[in-house]
Amino acid sequence: MDNRPKPKRKKKFADRLVWIVGAAFTVSLILAAVVTHLVVRDLTASYTGVGLNPFRPQAQSTPDGLQDPLATPTLIKIENTPQPWDGKNRVTILIMGLDYRDWLVDRSAPRSDSMLVVTLDPITYKAGMFSIPRDLWVEIPGFGYNRINTAYMFGEAYDLPGGGPALAIRTVENLIGVPIPYYAVIDFTAFERVIDEIGGIDVLVKERMKIGPIGELAHWLEAKPYHLNGADALAYARVRKIAGGDFGRAERQQQVVLAVLDRVVGFDMLPTLISRAPALYQEIASGVRTNLSLEQIISLAWTSTKVPKSNILSGVIEPPTMVGFYTRPDGAQVLRFVPDQIRILRDQIFVETSAFGPEIAPPPSEGYRP
Amino acid sequence: MDSNDSTPKTQAVTQPATVEETQPIRPAQGHSRKGWFNRRWWVVMILSVIVIMSLAVATGYSSGLTRRSQILVEEAAQIAQQQFDRGVEELLAGNLDLARQRFEYVLSLDPQFPGATEFLEEVLAGLNQPTITPSPQASATPTETPDFSSFETTFTSAQSAFGRSDWTTALDILLRLRGSDPDFRLVEVNQLMAAALRNRGMDELFAGDLEQGIYDLTLAERFGPLDAQAASWRRSAEFFIFANSYFGLDPALASEYFGQICVSNIWGACFKYGQAAREYAGLLAEGDDPCAAQNYFTIGYDYAGVDTSEPTATHVAMRCATATAPTPTPTITETPTITATGIIVDTPTPTAIATATPTSTPMGPNPTPTLTSTPTQTSTPTPTVPTSAP
């Protein structure tokens, strides 16, 4: 008799414990759900996927169409955001590096130091790179005539819709005629970090040159193969004061791009990099301004590995045929573009590799091989 | 033990058991039930965690999407207002091209933005550009979603887009089709691609996007020769760009080439002709041919209106008049007039300055760019682009 209440108390206690644990669990679950809800909500709200509006006006087709395209006034349609890349259409990106000297003197609106148009056609598995010299004398929409590297600066300084990238894109589109929906403005620091992240790149230095990595002592590179870290690779891509000047520099920049691809594909780093993509993206986000989303960057990187190296064409707008040297009355030395010669290069890289053609070659049996 | 476990009451009758003996038995029996019970509870708990957390993620995502769209709308409204204000400033400052860019952008964000359409029309009128009929996107009819369920329906979607003169959509669909099956209806797809590229290229040329139009026509040419109209317009565009490449670098050539295109009066060629001529006149004015400079200044006024070079033009005109004036017959003043103060005043000699001095009124009828809004097809010039020289 004395012992009978004991199990009851224990049972009561156990039941109470169960209820307490259950209640605690329920409360924890509700709290976790609320926190999850808030985190997911904030993440979703803050992730826009794309950067700035590229502000690309497009001529809208007239409703009457084929028979009489002049019958109605031309309407101008503005494209708010770039069309999402579906992995099928050709993708073209204007890659710009900003002028380091402008950063040094703390100018609010820097000029673009280098301009490289990169294109990739996922149907024909062909790609191309097209470098534009910064002293090219062109018409900048709304700002008269000037060097092409000032387009970015004007767009930023005058707070145009889409800023510097939008005006730079429009200017380059007017020069080569190719639609450019995407851009990437790369800060030198981010460039260095990316190169370091992939463990450096291998380049064949073609002539002896002195490079001055930022924050390091200048040193010489001999004409031989090198494995360069981020700082040296940047200095190598930027050096101008050797034979070839800007044009040789453009070629070296293309060489560096290919070296990055060699490294990523050759060492089979892409899966690793993709798995670390969000962290990498965050890390370099401060140094790269782009309207490409993370998914698009990953998709592009993946597609680029399927393009054989022999299908990657490259070209530089350079003398003697494509530009002429002129000195303006104010003493400025600039380059006149020779349109029909530039068109020949443009056609080699963009037209002859396009899926817009009577027929397309079957996909290559193997992808990129360093 | 098994029988004991299963029949505890029987066991209690035959052989009284102590509490200690029964203790392990009852919990064992209870444990068995509780174990089953607990397992069920565990399943319920895990399921409830999954369900509740999934609900949290789903509602969070949905709520985030709503919030994101709200943020975007607010940002767009803010940006639109900023750009509208800047556009008005540009308009007042006479920077019509920049004002146009800003107002077009505002309308792209909000087709109903108050005042933007009116200001854009004012700007376009100032630029002598085609005016917009409706607001750019307000009247846009919703386009049907392309049906990609089969190659045949995809092709039909492309034809439908082509029928709507939506060349870009038609080309996108055809590209998708080609990417999926390069051999599907090869001839028809090629024909549609070529026509869409050609038409888009022509539209771009008419809109003033010359190099873009040339690019599309070049793509269209991969399928076969261009028709005469397209080829002619492309040649004109190439010549315009060729002339433009000399602007600011070689004003003599720029004015010469733009002068040829000005005959057709397309793409603002006459305005550029006037500007280039004026720049060339400025160079000539520094030399020893003031009359040639005066001629080019006159062209500049005719086609590009008045600007800050007017004093130079006046000076050049005076020099030209002096240089070309007939040798003045020496007038012999027999006796100088002696004034009361004793200062000798020469009698005026004849000069031609008064009649040769240009007035500040522009000599041309229209100081604004004289771009014809819709150039007619018959007016297409077909100049030959000179051999390229850097």
Coordinates of N, CA and C in Angstrom, one line a residue, chain B residues 38-121:
Chain B
N38 N 6.1 5.4 -28.7 CA 7.2 6.4 -28.9 C 7.6 6.5 -30.4
R39 N 7.7 5.3 -30.9 CA 8.1 5.3 -32.3 C 7.1 6.1 -33.2
R40 N 5.9 5.9 -32.8 CA 4.8 6.6 -33.6 C 5.0 8.1 -33.4
W41 N 5.3 8.4 -32.1 CA 5.5 9.8 -31.8 C 6.7 10.4 -32.5
W42 N 7.7 9.6 -32.6 CA 8.9 10.0 -33.3 C 8.6 10.4 -34.7
V43 N 7.8 9.4 -35.3 CA 7.5 9.6 -36.7 C 6.6 10.9 -36.9
V44 N 5.7 11.0 -35.9 CA 4.8 12.2 -36.0 C 5.7 13.5 -35.8
M45 N 6.6 13.4 -34.9 CA 7.4 14.6 -34.6 C 8.3 15.0 -35.9
I46 N 8.9 13.9 -36.4 CA 9.8 14.2 -37.6 C 8.9 14.7 -38.8
L47 N 7.8 14.1 -38.9 CA 6.9 14.6 -40.0 C 6.5 16.0 -39.7
S48 N 6.1 16.3 -38.5 CA 5.7 17.7 -38.2 C 6.8 18.7 -38.4
V49 N 8.1 18.2 -38.0 CA 9.2 19.1 -38.3 C 9.3 19.4 -39.8
I50 N 9.3 18.3 -40.6 CA 9.4 18.5 -42.0 C 8.3 19.4 -42.6
V51 N 7.1 19.1 -42.1 CA 6.0 19.9 -42.7 C 6.1 21.3 -42.3
I52 N 6.3 21.6 -41.0 CA 6.3 22.9 -40.5 C 7.5 23.7 -41.1
M53 N 8.7 23.1 -41.2 CA 9.8 23.8 -41.8 C 9.6 24.0 -43.3
S54 N 9.0 23.1 -43.9 CA 8.7 23.3 -45.3 C 7.7 24.4 -45.5
L55 N 6.7 24.5 -44.6 CA 5.8 25.6 -44.7 C 6.5 26.9 -44.5
A56 N 7.4 26.9 -43.5 CA 8.2 28.1 -43.2 C 9.0 28.6 -44.4
V57 N 9.6 27.6 -45.0 CA 10.4 28.0 -46.2 C 9.5 28.5 -47.3
A58 N 8.4 27.8 -47.5 CA 7.5 28.2 -48.6 C 6.9 29.5 -48.4
T59 N 6.5 29.8 -47.2 CA 5.8 31.1 -46.9 C 6.9 32.2 -46.9
G60 N 8.1 31.8 -46.4 CA 9.2 32.8 -46.4 C 9.6 33.2 -47.8
Y61 N 9.7 32.2 -48.7 CA 10.0 32.4 -50.1 C 9.0 33.3 -50.8
S62 N 7.7 32.9 -50.5 CA 6.6 33.6 -51.1 C 6.6 35.1 -50.6
S63 N 6.8 35.2 -49.3 CA 6.8 36.5 -48.7 C 8.0 37.3 -49.3
G64 N 9.1 36.7 -49.4 CA 10.3 37.3 -49.9 C 10.1 37.8 -51.3
L65 N 9.4 37.0 -52.1 CA 9.2 37.4 -53.5 C 8.3 38.7 -53.6
T66 N 7.3 38.6 -52.7 CA 6.4 39.8 -52.6 C 7.2 41.0 -52.2
R67 N 8.0 40.8 -51.2 CA 8.8 42.0 -50.7 C 9.8 42.5 -51.7
R68 N 10.4 41.5 -52.4 CA 11.4 41.9 -53.5 C 10.7 42.7 -54.6
S69 N 9.5 42.3 -55.0 CA 8.8 43.0 -56.0 C 8.4 44.4 -55.5
Q70 N 8.1 44.5 -54.2 CA 7.7 45.8 -53.6 C 9.0 46.7 -53.7
I71 N 10.1 46.1 -53.3 CA 11.3 46.9 -53.2 C 11.7 47.4 -54.6
L72 N 11.6 46.4 -55.6 CA 11.9 46.8 -57.0 C 11.0 47.9 -57.5
V73 N 9.7 47.8 -57.1 CA 8.8 48.8 -57.6 C 9.1 50.2 -56.9
E74 N 9.4 50.1 -55.6 CA 9.8 51.4 -54.9 C 11.1 52.0 -55.5
E75 N 12.1 51.1 -55.8 CA 13.3 51.6 -56.3 C 13.1 52.1 -57.7
A76 N 12.3 51.4 -58.5 CA 12.0 51.9 -59.9 C 11.4 53.2 -59.8
A77 N 10.4 53.4 -58.9 CA 9.7 54.7 -58.8 C 10.7 55.8 -58.4
Q78 N 11.6 55.5 -57.5 CA 12.6 56.5 -57.1 C 13.5 56.8 -58.2
I79 N 14.0 55.8 -58.9 CA 14.9 56.0 -60.0 C 14.2 56.8 -61.1
A80 N 13.0 56.4 -61.4 CA 12.2 57.1 -62.5 C 12.1 58.6 -62.1
Q81 N 11.8 58.9 -60.9 CA 11.6 60.3 -60.5 C 13.0 61.0 -60.6
Q82 N 14.1 60.4 -60.2 CA 15.4 61.0 -60.3 C 15.7 61.3 -61.8
Q83 N 15.5 60.3 -62.6 CA 15.8 60.4 -64.0 C 14.9 61.4 -64.7
F84 N 13.7 61.5 -64.3 CA 12.8 62.5 -64.8 C 13.2 63.9 -64.5
D85 N 13.6 64.1 -63.3 CA 14.1 65.4 -62.9 C 15.4 65.8 -63.7
R86 N 16.3 64.8 -63.8 CA 17.5 65.0 -64.6 C 17.1 65.3 -66.0
G87 N 16.2 64.6 -66.5 CA 15.7 64.8 -67.9 C 15.2 66.2 -68.1
V88 N 14.4 66.7 -67.2 CA 13.9 68.1 -67.3 C 15.1 69.1 -67.3
E89 N 16.1 68.8 -66.4 CA 17.3 69.7 -66.4 C 18.0 69.7 -67.7
E90 N 18.1 68.5 -68.3 CA 18.8 68.4 -69.6 C 18.1 69.1 -70.6
L91 N 16.7 69.0 -70.6 CA 15.9 69.7 -71.6 C 16.1 71.2 -71.5
L92 N 16.0 71.7 -70.3 CA 16.2 73.1 -70.1 C 17.6 73.6 -70.5
A93 N 18.6 72.7 -70.3 CA 19.9 73.1 -70.7 C 20.2 72.9 -72.2
G94 N 19.2 72.3 -72.9 CA 19.4 72.1 -74.3 C 20.1 70.8 -74.7
N95 N 20.3 70.0 -73.7 CA 21.0 68.7 -74.0 C 19.9 67.7 -74.4
L96 N 19.4 67.8 -75.6 CA 18.2 67.1 -76.0 C 18.5 65.6 -76.1
D97 N 19.7 65.2 -76.5 CA 20.0 63.8 -76.7 C 20.0 63.1 -75.3
L98 N 20.6 63.7 -74.4 CA 20.6 63.2 -73.0 C 19.2 63.2 -72.4
A99 N 18.5 64.2 -72.7 CA 17.1 64.3 -72.1 C 16.3 63.2 -72.7
R100 N 16.5 62.9 -74.0 CA 15.8 61.8 -74.6 C 16.1 60.5 -74.0
Q101 N 17.3 60.2 -73.7 CA 17.7 59.0 -73.1 C 17.0 58.8 -71.7
R102 N 17.0 59.9 -71.0 CA 16.4 59.8 -69.6 C 14.9 59.6 -69.7
F103 N 14.2 60.4 -70.6 CA 12.8 60.2 -70.6 C 12.4 58.9 -71.2
E104 N 13.1 58.4 -72.1 CA 12.8 57.0 -72.6 C 13.0 56.0 -71.5
Y105 N 14.0 56.2 -70.7 CA 14.2 55.3 -69.6 C 13.1 55.3 -68.6
V106 N 12.7 56.5 -68.3 CA 11.6 56.7 -67.3 C 10.3 56.0 -67.9
L107 N 10.0 56.2 -69.1 CA 8.9 55.5 -69.7 C 9.0 54.0 -69.7
S108 N 10.2 53.5 -69.8 CA 10.4 52.1 -69.8 C 10.1 51.5 -68.4
L109 N 10.4 52.4 -67.4 CA 10.1 51.9 -66.0 C 8.6 52.1 -65.7
D110 N 8.1 53.2 -66.2 CA 6.7 53.5 -65.9 C 6.1 54.2 -67.1
P111 N 5.4 53.4 -67.9 CA 4.8 54.0 -69.1 C 3.8 55.1 -68.8
Q112 N 3.3 55.1 -67.6 CA 2.3 56.1 -67.3 C 2.9 57.3 -66.5
F113 N 4.2 57.4 -66.4 CA 4.8 58.4 -65.6 C 4.3 59.8 -66.1
P114 N 3.7 60.6 -65.1 CA 3.1 61.8 -65.6 C 4.1 62.8 -66.2
G115 N 3.8 63.2 -67.3 CA 4.6 64.2 -68.0 C 5.8 63.7 -68.9
A116 N 6.1 62.5 -68.7 CA 7.3 62.0 -69.4 C 7.1 61.9 -70.9
T117 N 5.9 61.4 -71.2 CA 5.6 61.3 -72.7 C 5.6 62.6 -73.3
E118 N 5.0 63.6 -72.7 CA 4.9 64.9 -73.3 C 6.3 65.5 -73.4
F119 N 7.1 65.4 -72.4 CA 8.5 65.9 -72.5 C 9.3 65.2 -73.6
L120 N 9.1 63.9 -73.7 CA 9.8 63.1 -74.7 C 9.4 63.6 -76.1
E121 N 8.1 63.8 -76.3 CA 7.7 64.3 -77.6 C 8.3 65.6 -77.9

